[in-house]
Short mmCIF file of C-alpha atoms and ligand atoms in Angstrom, two decimals:
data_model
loop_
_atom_site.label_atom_id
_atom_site.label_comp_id
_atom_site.label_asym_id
_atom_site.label_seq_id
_atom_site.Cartn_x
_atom_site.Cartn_y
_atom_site.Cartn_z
CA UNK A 1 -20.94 -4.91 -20.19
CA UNK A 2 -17.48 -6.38 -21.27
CA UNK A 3 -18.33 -6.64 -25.19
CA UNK A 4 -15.57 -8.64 -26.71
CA UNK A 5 -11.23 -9.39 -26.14
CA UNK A 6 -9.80 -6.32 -27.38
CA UNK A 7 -6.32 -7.52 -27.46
CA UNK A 8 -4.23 -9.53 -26.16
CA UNK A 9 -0.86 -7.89 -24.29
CA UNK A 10 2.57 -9.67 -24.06
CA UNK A 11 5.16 -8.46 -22.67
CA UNK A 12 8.47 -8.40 -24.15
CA UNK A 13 12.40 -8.00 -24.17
CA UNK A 14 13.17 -5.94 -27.20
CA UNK A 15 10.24 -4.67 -28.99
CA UNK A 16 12.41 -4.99 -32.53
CA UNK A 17 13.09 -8.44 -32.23
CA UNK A 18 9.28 -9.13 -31.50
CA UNK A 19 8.17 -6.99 -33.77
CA UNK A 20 10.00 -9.67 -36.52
CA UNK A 21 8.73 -12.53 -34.71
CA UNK A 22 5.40 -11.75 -34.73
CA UNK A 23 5.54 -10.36 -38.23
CA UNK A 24 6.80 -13.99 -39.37
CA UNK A 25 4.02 -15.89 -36.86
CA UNK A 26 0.96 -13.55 -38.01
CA UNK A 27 2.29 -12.92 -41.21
CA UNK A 28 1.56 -9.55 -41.08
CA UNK A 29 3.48 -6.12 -39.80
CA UNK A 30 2.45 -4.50 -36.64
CA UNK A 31 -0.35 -1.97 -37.74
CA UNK A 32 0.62 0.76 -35.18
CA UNK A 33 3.91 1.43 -33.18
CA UNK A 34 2.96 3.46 -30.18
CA UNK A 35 4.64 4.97 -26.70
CA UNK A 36 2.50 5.34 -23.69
CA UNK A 37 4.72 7.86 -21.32
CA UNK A 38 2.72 7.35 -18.55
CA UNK A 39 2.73 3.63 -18.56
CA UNK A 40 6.60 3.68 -19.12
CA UNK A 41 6.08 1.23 -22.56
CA UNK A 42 6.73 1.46 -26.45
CA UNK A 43 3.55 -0.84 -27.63
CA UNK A 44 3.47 -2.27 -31.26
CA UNK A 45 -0.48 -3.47 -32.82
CA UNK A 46 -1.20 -6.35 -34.84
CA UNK A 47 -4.57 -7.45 -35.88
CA UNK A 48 -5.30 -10.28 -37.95
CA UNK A 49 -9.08 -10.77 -38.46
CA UNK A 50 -11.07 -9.32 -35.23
CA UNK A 51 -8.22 -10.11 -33.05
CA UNK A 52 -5.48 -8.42 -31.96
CA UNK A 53 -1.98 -8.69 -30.09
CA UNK A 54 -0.48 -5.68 -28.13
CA UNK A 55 3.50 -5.78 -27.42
CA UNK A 56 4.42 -4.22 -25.00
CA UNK A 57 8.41 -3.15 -24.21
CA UNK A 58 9.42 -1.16 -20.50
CA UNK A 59 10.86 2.53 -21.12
CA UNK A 60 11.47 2.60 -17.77
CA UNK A 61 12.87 0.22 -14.49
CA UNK A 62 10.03 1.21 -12.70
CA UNK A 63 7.43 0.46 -14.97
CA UNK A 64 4.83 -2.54 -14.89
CA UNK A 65 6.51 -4.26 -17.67
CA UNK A 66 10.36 -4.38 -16.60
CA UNK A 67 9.04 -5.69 -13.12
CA UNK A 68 6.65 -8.10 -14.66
CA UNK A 69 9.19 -9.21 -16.70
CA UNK A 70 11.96 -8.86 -13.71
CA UNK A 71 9.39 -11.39 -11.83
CA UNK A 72 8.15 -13.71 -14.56
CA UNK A 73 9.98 -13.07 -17.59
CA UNK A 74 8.20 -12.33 -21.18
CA UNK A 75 5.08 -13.55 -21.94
CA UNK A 76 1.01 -12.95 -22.08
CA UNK A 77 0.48 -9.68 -19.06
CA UNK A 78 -2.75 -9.06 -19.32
CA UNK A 79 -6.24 -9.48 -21.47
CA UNK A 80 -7.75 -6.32 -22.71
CA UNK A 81 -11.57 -6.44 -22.95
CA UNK A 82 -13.64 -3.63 -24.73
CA UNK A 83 -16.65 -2.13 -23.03
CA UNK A 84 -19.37 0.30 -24.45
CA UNK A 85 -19.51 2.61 -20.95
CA UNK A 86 -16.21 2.78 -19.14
CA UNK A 87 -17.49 4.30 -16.10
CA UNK A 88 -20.50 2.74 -15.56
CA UNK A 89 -18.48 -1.04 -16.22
CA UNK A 90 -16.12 0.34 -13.59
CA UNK A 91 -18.94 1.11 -10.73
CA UNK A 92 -20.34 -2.49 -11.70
CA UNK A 93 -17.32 -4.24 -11.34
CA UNK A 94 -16.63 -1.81 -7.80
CA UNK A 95 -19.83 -3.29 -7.03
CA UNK A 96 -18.94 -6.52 -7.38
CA UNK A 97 -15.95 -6.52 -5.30
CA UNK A 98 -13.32 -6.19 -8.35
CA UNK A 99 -10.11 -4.22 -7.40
CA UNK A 100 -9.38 -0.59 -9.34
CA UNK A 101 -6.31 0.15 -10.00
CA UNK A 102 -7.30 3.13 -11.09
CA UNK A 103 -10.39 5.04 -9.99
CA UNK A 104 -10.74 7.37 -13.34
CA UNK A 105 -10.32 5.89 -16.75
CA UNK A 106 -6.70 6.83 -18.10
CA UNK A 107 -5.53 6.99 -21.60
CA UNK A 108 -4.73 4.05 -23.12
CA UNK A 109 -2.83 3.35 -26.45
CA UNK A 110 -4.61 2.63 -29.61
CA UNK A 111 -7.32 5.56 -29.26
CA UNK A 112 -8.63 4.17 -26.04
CA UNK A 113 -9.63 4.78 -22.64
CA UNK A 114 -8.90 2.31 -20.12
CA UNK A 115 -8.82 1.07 -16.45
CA UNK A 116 -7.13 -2.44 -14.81
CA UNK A 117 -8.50 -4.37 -12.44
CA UNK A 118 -5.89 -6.13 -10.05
CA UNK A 119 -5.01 -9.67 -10.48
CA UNK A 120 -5.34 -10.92 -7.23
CA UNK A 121 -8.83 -10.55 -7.87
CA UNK A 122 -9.75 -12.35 -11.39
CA UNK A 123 -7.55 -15.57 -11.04
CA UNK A 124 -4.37 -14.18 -11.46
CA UNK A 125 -4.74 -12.35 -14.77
CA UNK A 126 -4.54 -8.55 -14.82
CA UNK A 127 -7.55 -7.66 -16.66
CA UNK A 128 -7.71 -4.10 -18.55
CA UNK A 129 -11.06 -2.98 -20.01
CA UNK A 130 -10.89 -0.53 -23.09
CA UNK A 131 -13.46 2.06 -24.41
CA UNK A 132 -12.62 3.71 -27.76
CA UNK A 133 -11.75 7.12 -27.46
CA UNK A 134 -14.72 9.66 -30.07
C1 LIG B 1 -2.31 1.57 -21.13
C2 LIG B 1 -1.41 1.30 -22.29
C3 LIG B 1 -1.56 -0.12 -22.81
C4 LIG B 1 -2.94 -0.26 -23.43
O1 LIG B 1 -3.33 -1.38 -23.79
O2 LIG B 1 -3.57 0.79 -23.66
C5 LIG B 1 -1.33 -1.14 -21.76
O3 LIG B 1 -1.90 -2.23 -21.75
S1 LIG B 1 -0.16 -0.70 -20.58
C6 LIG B 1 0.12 -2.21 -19.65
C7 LIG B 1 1.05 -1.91 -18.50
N1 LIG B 1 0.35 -1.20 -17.44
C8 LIG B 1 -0.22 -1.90 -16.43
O4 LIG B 1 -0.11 -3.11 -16.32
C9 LIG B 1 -1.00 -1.07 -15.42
C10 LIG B 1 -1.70 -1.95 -14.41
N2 LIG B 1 -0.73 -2.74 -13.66
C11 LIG B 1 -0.38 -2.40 -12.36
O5 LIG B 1 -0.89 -1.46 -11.77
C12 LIG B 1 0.68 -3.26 -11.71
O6 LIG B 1 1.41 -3.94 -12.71
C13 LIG B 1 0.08 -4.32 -10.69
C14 LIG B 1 -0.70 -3.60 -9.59
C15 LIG B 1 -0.78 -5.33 -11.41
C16 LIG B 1 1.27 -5.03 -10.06
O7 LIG B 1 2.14 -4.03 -9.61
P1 LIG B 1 3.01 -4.21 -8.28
O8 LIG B 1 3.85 -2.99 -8.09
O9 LIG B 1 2.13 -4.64 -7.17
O10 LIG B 1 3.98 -5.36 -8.75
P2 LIG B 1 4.30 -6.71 -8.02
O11 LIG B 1 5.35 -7.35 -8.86
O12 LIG B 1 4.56 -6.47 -6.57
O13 LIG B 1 2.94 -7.55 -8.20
C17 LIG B 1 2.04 -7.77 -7.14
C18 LIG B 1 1.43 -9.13 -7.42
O14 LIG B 1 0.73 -9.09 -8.69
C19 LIG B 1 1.29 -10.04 -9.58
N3 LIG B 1 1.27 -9.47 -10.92
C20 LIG B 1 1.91 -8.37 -11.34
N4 LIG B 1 1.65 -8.15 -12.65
C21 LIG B 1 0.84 -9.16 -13.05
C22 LIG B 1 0.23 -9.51 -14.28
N5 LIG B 1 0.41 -8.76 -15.38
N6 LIG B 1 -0.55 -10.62 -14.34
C23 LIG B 1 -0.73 -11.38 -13.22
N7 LIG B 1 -0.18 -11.12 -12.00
C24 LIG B 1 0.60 -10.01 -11.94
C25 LIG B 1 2.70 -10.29 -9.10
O15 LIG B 1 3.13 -11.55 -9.53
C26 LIG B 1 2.51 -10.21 -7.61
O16 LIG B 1 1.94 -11.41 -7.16
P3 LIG B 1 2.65 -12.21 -5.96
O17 LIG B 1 1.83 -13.44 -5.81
O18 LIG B 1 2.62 -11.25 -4.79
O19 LIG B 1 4.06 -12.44 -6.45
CO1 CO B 2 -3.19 -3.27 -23.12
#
C-alpha cells in the first residue's frame, strides 16, 4: 500500500534561482542536487521534518518538465507517494483501472525506484509512487 507523501515535485524555471528561494522559505539548503538523464531534469532535495520538496528543472525541450511548464507554467507537477512493494502496488493499482505510464519500475532520483500513474486518471494530478532503492 501507498505508505506516506514522499515528496512533493515542483517544477521550475531555473533551478539556481529556486534553489535560493526555497533555501530562504524552508530555511534550509537543498540536501541533494541530482540529474536524472533519462527524465531530461536536474532535481534539487529539501527536507524539513518528514517532508520533503523535489525541484525539478528540464535538461531537455522534450522532456516532461519544459512541456509542463510550456503548458502551465511553474508550479506543484506531481505528488510522490512511497510504497513498501513497487510491483505488487503497481498490479493493484492495474487492477483497479489506474493508468501506467510505465509498466516496469524505473530509476528514480533520491535512491529510488519509481513508476507514474497518468493524470487523467487520479483527478488531474500525476501521481508517482517511490520504493527506496537496498
Ligand atoms: C524520476 C525522477 C524524479 C523522481 O522523483 O525520482 C521525478 O519526479 S521526474 C518527473 C518528470 N517525469 C515525469 O513526469 C514522467 C511521467 N510523466 C509523463 O509521462 C508525462 O508528463 C505525461 C504522460 C503525464 C504527460 O505527457 P504528454 O506528452 O501527454 O504531455 P501533454 O502536455 O500532452 O499532457 C497530456 C495531458 O496531461 C496533462 N498533464 C501533463 N503533465 C501533467 C501533470 N504533471 N499534472 C497534471 N496534468 C498533467 C496535460 O495538461 C494534458 O492534459 P490536457 O487536458 O489534454 O491538456
Ligand atoms: Co518526483
Amino acid at each position: 500500500m501507498l505508505t506516506n507523501v514522499e515528496h512533493l515535485g515542483i517544477a521550475v524555471k531555473d533551478l539556481a534561482a529556486s534553489n535560493d528561494l526555497f533555501t530562504k522559505l524552508l530555511g534550509v539548503p537543498p540536501y541533494k542536487s541530482e540529474a536524472v538523464e533519462s527524465e531530461g531534469v536536474t532535481t534539487s532535495f529539501f527536507k524539513i521534518n518528514q517532508t520533503k520538496i523535489e525541484l525539478l528543472e528540464a535538461t531537455r525541450p522534450e522532456s516532461a518538465i519544459a512541456k509542463f511548464i510550456d503548458k502551465k507554467g511553474e508550479g506543484i507537477h506531481h505528488v510522490a507517494f512511497e510504497v513498501d512493494d513497487i510491483l505488487a502496488e503497481m498490479e493493484r493499482l492495474k487492477g483497479e483501472g489506474f493508468t501506467l505510464l510505465n509498466e516496469t519500475p524505473k530509476q528514480g532520483a533520491d535512491n529510488k525506484l519509481v513508476c507514474f500513474l497518468h493524470p487523467k486518471g487520479t483527478n488531474g494530478v500525476l501521481i508517482e509512487l517511490c520504493q527506496e532503492r537496498i
